[in-house]
Short mmCIF file of C-alpha atoms and ligand atoms in Angstrom, two decimals:
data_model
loop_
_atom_site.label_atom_id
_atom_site.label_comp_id
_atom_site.label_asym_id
_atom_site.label_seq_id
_atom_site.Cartn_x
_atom_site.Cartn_y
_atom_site.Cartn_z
CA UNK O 1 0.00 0.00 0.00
CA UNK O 2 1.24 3.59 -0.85
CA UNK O 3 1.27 6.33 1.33
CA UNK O 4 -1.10 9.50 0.76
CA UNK O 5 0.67 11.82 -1.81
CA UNK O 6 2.25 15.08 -0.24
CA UNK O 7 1.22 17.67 -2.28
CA UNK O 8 3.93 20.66 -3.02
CA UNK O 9 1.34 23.06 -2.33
CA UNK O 10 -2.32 22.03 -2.31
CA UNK O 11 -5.51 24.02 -1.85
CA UNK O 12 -6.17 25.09 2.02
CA UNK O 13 -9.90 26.40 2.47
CA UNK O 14 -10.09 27.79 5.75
CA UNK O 15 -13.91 27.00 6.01
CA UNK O 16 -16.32 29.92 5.31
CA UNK O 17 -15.57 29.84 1.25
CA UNK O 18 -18.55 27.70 0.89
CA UNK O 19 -20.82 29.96 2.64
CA UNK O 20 -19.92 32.55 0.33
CA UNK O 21 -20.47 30.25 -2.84
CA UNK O 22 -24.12 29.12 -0.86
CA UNK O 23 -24.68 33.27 -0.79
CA UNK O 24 -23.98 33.72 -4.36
CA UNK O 25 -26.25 30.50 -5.23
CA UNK O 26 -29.10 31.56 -3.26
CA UNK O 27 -28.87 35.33 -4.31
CA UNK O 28 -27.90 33.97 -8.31
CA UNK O 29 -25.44 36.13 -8.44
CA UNK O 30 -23.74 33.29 -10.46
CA UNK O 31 -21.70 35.62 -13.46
CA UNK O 32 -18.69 36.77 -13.99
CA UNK O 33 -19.45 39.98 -11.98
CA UNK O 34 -21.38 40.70 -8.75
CA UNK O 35 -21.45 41.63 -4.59
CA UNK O 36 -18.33 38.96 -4.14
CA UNK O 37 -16.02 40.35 -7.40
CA UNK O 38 -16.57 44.26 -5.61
CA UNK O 39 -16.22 42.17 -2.08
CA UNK O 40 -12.94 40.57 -2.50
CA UNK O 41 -11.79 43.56 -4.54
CA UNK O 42 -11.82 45.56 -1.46
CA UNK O 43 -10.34 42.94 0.39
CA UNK O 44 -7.53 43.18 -1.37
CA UNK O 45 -7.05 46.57 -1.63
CA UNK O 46 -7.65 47.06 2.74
CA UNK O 47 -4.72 43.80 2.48
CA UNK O 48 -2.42 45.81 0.89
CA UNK O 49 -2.96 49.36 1.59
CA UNK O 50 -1.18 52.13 0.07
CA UNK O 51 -3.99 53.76 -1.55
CA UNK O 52 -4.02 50.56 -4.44
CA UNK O 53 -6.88 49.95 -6.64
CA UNK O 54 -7.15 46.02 -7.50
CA UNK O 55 -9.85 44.69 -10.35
CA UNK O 56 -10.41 41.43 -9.91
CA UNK O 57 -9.57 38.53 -13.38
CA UNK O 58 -9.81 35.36 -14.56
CA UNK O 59 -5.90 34.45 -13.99
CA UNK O 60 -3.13 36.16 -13.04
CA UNK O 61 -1.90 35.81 -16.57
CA UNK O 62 -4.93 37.94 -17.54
CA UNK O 63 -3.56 40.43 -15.44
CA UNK O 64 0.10 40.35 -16.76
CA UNK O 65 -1.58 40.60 -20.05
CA UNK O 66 -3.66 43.49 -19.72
CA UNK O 67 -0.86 45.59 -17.79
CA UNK O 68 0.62 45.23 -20.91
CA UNK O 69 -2.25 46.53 -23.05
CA UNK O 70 -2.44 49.02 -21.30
CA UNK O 71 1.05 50.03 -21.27
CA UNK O 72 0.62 50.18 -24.86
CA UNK O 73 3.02 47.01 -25.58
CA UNK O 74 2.27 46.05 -29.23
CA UNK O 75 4.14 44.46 -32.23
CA UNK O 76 7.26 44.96 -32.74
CA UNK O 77 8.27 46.16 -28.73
CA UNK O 78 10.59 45.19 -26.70
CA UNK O 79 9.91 44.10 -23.22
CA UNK O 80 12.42 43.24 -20.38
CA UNK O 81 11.53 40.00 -18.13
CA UNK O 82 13.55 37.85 -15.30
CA UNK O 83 14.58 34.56 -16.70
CA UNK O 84 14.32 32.74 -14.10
CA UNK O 85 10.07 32.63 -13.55
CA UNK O 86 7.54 30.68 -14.68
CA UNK O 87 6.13 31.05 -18.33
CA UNK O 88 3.16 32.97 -17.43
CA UNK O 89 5.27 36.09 -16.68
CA UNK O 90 6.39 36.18 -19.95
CA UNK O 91 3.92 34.60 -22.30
CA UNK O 92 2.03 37.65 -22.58
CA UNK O 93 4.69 39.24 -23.80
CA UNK O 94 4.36 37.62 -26.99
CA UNK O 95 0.26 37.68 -26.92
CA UNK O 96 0.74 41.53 -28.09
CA UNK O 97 3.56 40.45 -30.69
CA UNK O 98 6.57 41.70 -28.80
CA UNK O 99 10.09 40.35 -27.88
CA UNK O 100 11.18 39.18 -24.23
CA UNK O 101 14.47 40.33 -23.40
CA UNK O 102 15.67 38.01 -20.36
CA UNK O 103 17.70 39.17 -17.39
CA UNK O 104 19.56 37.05 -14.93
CA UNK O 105 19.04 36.60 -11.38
CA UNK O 106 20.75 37.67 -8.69
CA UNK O 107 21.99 35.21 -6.16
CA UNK O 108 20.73 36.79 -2.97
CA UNK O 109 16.80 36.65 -3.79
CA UNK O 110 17.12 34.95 -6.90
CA UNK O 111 15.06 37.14 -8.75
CA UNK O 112 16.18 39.96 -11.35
CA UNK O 113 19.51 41.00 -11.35
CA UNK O 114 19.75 45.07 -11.24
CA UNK O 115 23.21 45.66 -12.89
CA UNK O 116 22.20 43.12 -15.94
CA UNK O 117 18.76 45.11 -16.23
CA UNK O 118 20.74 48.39 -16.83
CA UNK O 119 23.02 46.27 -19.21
CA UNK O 120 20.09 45.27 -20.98
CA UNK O 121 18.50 48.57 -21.56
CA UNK O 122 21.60 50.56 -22.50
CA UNK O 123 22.19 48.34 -24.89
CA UNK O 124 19.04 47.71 -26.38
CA UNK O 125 18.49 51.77 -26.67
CA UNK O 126 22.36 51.12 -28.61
CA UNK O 127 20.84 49.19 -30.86
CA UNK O 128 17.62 51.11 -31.49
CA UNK O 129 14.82 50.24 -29.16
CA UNK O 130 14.24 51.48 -25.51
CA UNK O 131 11.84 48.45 -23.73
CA UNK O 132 8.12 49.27 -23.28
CA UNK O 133 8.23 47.58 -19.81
CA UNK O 134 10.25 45.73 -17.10
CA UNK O 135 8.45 42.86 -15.58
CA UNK O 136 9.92 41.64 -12.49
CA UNK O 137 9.17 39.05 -10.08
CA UNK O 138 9.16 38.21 -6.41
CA UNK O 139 10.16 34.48 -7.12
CA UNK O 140 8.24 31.57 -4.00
CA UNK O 141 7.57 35.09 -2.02
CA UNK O 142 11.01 36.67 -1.54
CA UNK O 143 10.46 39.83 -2.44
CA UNK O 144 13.08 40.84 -5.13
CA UNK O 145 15.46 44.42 -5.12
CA UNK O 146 12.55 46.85 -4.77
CA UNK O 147 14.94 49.93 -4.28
CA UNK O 148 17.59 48.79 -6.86
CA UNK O 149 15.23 47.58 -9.72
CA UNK O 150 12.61 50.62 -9.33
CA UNK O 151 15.63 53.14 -9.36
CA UNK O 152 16.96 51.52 -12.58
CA UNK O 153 13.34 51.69 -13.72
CA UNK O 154 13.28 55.21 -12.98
CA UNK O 155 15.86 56.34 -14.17
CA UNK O 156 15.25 55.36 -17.90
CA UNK O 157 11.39 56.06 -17.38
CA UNK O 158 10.84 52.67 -18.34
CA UNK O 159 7.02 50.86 -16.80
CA UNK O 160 7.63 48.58 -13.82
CA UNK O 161 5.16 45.47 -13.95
CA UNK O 162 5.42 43.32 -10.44
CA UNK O 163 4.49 40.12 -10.92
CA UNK O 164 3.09 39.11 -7.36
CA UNK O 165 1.84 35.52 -8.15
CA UNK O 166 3.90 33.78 -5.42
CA UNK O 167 4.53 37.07 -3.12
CA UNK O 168 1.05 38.08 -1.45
CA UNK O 169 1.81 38.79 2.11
CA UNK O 170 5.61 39.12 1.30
CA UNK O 171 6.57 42.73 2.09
CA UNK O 172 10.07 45.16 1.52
CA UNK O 173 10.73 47.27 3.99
CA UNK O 174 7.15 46.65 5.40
CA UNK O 175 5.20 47.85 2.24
CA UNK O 176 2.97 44.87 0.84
CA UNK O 177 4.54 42.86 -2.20
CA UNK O 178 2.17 43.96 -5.33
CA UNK O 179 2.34 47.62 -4.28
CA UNK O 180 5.66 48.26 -6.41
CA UNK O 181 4.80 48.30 -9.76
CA UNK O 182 3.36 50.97 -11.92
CA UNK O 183 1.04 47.91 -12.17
CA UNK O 184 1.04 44.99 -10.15
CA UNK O 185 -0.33 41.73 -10.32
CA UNK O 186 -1.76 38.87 -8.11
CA UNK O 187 -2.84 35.01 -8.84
CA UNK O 188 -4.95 32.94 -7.24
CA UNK O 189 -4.03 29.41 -8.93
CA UNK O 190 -5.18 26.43 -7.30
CA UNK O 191 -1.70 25.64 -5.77
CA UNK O 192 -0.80 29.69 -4.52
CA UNK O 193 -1.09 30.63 -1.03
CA UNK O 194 -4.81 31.19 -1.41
CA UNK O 195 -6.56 30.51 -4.09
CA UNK O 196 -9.90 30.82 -6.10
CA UNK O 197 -9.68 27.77 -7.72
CA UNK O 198 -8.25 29.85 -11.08
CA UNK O 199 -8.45 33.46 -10.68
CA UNK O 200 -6.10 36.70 -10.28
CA UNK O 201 -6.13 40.45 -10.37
CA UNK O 202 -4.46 43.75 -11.43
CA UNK O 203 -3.20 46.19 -8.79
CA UNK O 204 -3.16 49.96 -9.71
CA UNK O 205 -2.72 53.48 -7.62
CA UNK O 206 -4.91 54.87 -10.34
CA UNK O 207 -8.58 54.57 -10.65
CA UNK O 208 -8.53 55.23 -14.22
CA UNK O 209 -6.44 51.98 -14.72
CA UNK O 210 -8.49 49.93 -12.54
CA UNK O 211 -11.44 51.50 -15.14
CA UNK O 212 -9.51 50.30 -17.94
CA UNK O 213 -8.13 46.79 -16.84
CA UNK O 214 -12.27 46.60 -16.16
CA UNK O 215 -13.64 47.50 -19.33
CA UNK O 216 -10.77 45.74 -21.37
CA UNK O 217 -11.69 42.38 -19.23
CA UNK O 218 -14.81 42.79 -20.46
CA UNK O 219 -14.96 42.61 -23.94
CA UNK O 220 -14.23 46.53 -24.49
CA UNK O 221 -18.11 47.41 -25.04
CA UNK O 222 -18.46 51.44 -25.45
CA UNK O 223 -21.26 53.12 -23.78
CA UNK O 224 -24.26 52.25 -25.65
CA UNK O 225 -27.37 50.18 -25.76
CA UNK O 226 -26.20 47.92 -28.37
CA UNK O 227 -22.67 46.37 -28.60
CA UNK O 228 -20.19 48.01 -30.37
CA UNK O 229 -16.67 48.20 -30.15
CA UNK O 230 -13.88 50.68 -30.59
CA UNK O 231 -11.38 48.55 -28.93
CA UNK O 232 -10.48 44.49 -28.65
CA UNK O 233 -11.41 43.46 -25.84
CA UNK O 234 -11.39 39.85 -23.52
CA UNK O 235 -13.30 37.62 -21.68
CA UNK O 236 -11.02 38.32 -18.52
CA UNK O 237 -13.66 39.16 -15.51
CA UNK O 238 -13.18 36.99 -12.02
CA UNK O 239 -16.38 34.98 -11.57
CA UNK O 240 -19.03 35.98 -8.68
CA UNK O 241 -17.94 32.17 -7.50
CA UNK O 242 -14.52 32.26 -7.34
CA UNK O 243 -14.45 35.74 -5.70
CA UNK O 244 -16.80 34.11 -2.79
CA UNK O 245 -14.04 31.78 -2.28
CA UNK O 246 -11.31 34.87 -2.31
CA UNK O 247 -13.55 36.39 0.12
CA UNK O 248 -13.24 32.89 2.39
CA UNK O 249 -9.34 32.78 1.97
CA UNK O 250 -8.60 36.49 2.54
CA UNK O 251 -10.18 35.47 5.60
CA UNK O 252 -6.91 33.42 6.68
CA UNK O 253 -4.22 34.38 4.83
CA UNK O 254 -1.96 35.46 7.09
CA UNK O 255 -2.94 32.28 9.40
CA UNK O 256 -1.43 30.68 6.48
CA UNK O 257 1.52 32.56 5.96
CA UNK O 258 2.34 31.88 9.82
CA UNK O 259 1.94 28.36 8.63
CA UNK O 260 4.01 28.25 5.35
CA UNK O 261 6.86 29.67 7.51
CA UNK O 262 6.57 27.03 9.98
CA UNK O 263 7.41 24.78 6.79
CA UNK O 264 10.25 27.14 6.22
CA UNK O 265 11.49 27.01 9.85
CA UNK O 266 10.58 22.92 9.64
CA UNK O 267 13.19 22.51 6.86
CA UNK O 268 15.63 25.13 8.39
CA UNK O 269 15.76 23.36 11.43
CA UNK O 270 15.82 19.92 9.67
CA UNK O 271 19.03 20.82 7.32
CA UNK O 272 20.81 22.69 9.83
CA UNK O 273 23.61 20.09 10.44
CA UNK O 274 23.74 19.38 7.01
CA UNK O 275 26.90 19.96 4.92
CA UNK O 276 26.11 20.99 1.27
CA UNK O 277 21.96 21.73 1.87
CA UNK O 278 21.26 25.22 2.12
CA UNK O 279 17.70 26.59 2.53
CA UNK O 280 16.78 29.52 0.40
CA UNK O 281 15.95 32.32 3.17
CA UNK O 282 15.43 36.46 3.41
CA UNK O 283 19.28 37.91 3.12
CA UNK O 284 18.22 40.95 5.43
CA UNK O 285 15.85 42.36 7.53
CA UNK O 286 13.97 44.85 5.13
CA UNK O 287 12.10 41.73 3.56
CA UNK O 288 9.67 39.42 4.73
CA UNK O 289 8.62 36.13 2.53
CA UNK O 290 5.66 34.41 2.69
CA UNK O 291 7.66 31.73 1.67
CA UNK O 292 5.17 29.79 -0.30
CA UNK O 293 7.35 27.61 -1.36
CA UNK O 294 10.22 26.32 0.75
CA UNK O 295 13.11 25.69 -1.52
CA UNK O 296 16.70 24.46 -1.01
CA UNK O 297 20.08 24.28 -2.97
CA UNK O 298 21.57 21.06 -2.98
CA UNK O 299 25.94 21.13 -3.28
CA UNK O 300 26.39 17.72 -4.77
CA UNK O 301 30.28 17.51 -4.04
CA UNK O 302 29.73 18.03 -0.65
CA UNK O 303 26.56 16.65 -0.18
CA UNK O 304 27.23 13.28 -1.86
CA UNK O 305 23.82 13.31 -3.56
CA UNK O 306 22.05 15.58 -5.99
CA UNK O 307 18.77 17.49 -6.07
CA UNK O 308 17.61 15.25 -8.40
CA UNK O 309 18.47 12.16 -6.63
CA UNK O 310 16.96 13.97 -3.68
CA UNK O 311 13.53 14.21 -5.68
CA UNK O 312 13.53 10.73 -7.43
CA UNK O 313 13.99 9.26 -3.41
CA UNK O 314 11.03 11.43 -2.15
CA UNK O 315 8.86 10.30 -5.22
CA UNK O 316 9.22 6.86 -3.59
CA UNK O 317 7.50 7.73 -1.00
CA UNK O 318 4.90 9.62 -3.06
CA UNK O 319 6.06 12.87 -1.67
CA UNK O 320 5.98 15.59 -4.70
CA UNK O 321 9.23 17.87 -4.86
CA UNK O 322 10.03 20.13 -7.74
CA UNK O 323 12.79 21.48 -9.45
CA UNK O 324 13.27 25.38 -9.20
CA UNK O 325 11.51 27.26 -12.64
CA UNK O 326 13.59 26.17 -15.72
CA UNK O 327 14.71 29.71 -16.66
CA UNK O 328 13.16 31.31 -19.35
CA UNK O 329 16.34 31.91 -22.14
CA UNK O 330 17.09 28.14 -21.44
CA UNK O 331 13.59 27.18 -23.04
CA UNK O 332 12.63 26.17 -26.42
CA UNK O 333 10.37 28.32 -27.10
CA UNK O 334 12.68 31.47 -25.99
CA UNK O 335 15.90 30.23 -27.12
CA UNK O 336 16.28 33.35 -30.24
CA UNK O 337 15.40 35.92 -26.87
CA UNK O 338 18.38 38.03 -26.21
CA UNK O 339 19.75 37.16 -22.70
CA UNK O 340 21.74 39.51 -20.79
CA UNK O 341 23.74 37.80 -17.55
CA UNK O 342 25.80 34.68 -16.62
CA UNK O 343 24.87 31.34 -15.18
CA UNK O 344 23.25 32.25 -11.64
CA UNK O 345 19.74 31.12 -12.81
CA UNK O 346 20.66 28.18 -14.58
CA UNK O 347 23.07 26.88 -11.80
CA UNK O 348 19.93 27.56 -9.60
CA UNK O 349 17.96 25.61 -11.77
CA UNK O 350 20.81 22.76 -11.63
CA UNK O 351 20.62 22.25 -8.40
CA UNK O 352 17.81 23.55 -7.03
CA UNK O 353 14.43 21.90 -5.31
CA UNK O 354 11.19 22.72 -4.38
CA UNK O 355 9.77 20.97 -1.31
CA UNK O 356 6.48 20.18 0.28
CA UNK O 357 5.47 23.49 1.59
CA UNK O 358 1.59 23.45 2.18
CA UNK O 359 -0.11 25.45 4.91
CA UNK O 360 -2.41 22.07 5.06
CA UNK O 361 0.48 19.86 5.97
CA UNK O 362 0.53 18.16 9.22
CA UNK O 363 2.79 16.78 11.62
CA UNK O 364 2.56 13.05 10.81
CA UNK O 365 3.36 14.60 6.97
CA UNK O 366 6.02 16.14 8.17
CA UNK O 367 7.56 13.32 9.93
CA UNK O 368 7.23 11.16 7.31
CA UNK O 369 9.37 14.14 5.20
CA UNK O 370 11.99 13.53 8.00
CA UNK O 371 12.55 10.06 7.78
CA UNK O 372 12.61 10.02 3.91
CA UNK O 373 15.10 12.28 3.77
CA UNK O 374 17.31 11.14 6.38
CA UNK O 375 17.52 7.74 4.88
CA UNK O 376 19.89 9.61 2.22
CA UNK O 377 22.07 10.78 4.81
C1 PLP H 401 1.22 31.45 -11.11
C2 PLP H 401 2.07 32.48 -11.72
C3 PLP H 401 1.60 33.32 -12.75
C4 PLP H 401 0.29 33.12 -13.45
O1 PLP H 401 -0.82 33.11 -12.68
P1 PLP H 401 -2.12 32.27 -13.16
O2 PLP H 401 -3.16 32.74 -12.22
O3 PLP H 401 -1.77 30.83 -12.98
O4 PLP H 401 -2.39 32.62 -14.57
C5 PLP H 401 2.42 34.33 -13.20
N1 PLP H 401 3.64 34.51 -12.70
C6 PLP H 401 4.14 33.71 -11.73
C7 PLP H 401 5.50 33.99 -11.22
C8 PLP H 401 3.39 32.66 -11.23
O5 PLP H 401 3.90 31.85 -10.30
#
């Protein structure tokens, strides 16, 4: 007999979502709009202060996307993105026809290196083209350079879009993680630290983006009785349903940060004495992860085994591990994408795992993690 898989991250209701589905049954609000979609908007926007604006989507790709409509990224543009991510953040990029140009990591938070960005856009206004946008990441909830990257940003007048799929909760220097950005974005993907089941949103300081992110999500209709059209628009809008269960998560969100850093602390304290393990932690006090997912580096030479090995001997046990996101210039489908760094993401990628990190997890889960991986020791 097997054991009970251990999810890398599962889905964690915290028990009143389904009172808010039974509210928007019984009241049919049951359409992509409604008193949950306004509801869990302002959730989100108390959650994160800072005067932000959030309009509630379909995905968190949705959102990526429609920052960069409304940036005004279209064919032929240039847009900067960190390699090291997962598709989403930079599949949008193409949608509107343009070029990703990758950047590096940097090996403290992993996530966008700032000297390589200002490589990247010197020399791509050299050789004609200033980027449209800079879309940068807070990669498993460490939150990445805010000061360095937005000052780069700033200095060339060049759009910052924070992608905040893995970060809500994380903060820099006590400001909320998806408050950055000249636009921002959240997901709430059935394995993130809450979820909606499939959902997302776009976070603005100004109303008259949240307006537009709105209308475009919406099929761009003018004001009129009819339908007509002066703009392409999508079918974008978070469903009345899936807000209702937003609403239920927001409700214990940061119960479950408190517990995805216990899984943090449960691996710190579990690798401590070992040689060649490290566990992928906040470099200083300004930032705060919500470490949803707990990830280690894996030394082989002084280790003895590799991450790899490391996952294969987990899988035995039916306990799910991960490696770190493939970077982006290493994949086929982005392999003619000019790339400006060295080999910090892809020797993160080498060597790097992703382990069991659910809020859900429990002790006897936990043990079992123990004793799996101390049988490699
Ligand atoms: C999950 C994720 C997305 C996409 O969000 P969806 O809601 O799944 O579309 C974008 N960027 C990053 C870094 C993610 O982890």
């Amino acid at each position: 007999m097997t054991n009970n898989k251990i999810w890398l991250s599962s889905p964690h209701m915290g028990g009143n979502e389904q009172n808010y589905i039974n509210e928007a049954f019984n009241t049919n609000w049951v359409a992509p709009l409604g008193p949950h979609v306004n509801g869990f908007e302002k959730d989100l926007e108390n959650y994160l202060g800072e005067n932000v604006q959030v309009a509630a989507l379909s995905s968190g790709t949705a959102a990526l996307h429609l920052a960069l409509v409304i940036l005004g990224v279209t064919r032929g543009d240039e847009v900067i993105c960190q390699s090291m991510t997962f598709s989403a953040s930079a599949n949008p990029i193409v949608y509107q026809g343009a070029t990703p140009v990758f950047i590096d990591s940097e090996p403290e938070t992993w996530n966008m290196c700032p000297n390589h960005l200002e490589e990247a856009i010197k020399d791509r206004i050299s050789k004609g083209k200033k980027p449209k946008a800079i879309i940068a990441v807070h990669l498993y909830g460490m939150p990445f350079k805010v000061d360095e990257i937005t000052a780069v940003a700033k200095k060339y007048e060049i759009p910052l879009v924070e992608d905040s799929a893995e970060s809500l909760g994380s903060t820099y220097q006590g400001k909320h993680c998806g408050t950055f950005g000249d636009i921002s974005i959240l997901s709430f993907n059935g394995n993130k630290i809450i979820t909606t089941s499939g959902g997302g949103a776009l976070v603005t300081r100004q109303s008259s983006v949240k307006e537009k992110a709105i209308f475009l999500a919406t099929q761009a209709r003018d004001k009129a009785p009819h339908y007509q059209h002066s703009q392409i628009g999508y079918n974008y809008r978070l469903s009345n349903i899936c807000a209702g269960i937003g609403r239920g998560q927001m409700e214990v969100l940061d119960k479950h940060i408190v517990l995805r850093r216990k899984m943090h602390q449960f691996y710190t304290t579990l690798f401590q004495n070992w040689d060649g393990i490290s566990v992928f932690t906040e470099a200083s006090e300004v930032v705060f992860s919500n470490h949803w997912l707990s990830c280690i580096i894996v030394d082989e030479r002084v280790s003895g085994f590799s991450s790899e090995k490391l996952r294969l001997h987990l899988e035995k046990d039916n306990i799910e591990s991960r490696p770190l996101w493939k970077p982006m210039h290493l994949q086929p489908i982005f392999k003619d994408a000019p790339y400006y760094g060295s080999t910090i993401s892809e020797n993160l990628f080498k060597n790097g795992l992703c382990l069991p990190s659910g809020s859900n997890l429990k002790e006897a889960e936990r043990q079992r993690i123990t004793l799996k991986i101390s049988e490699l020791l």
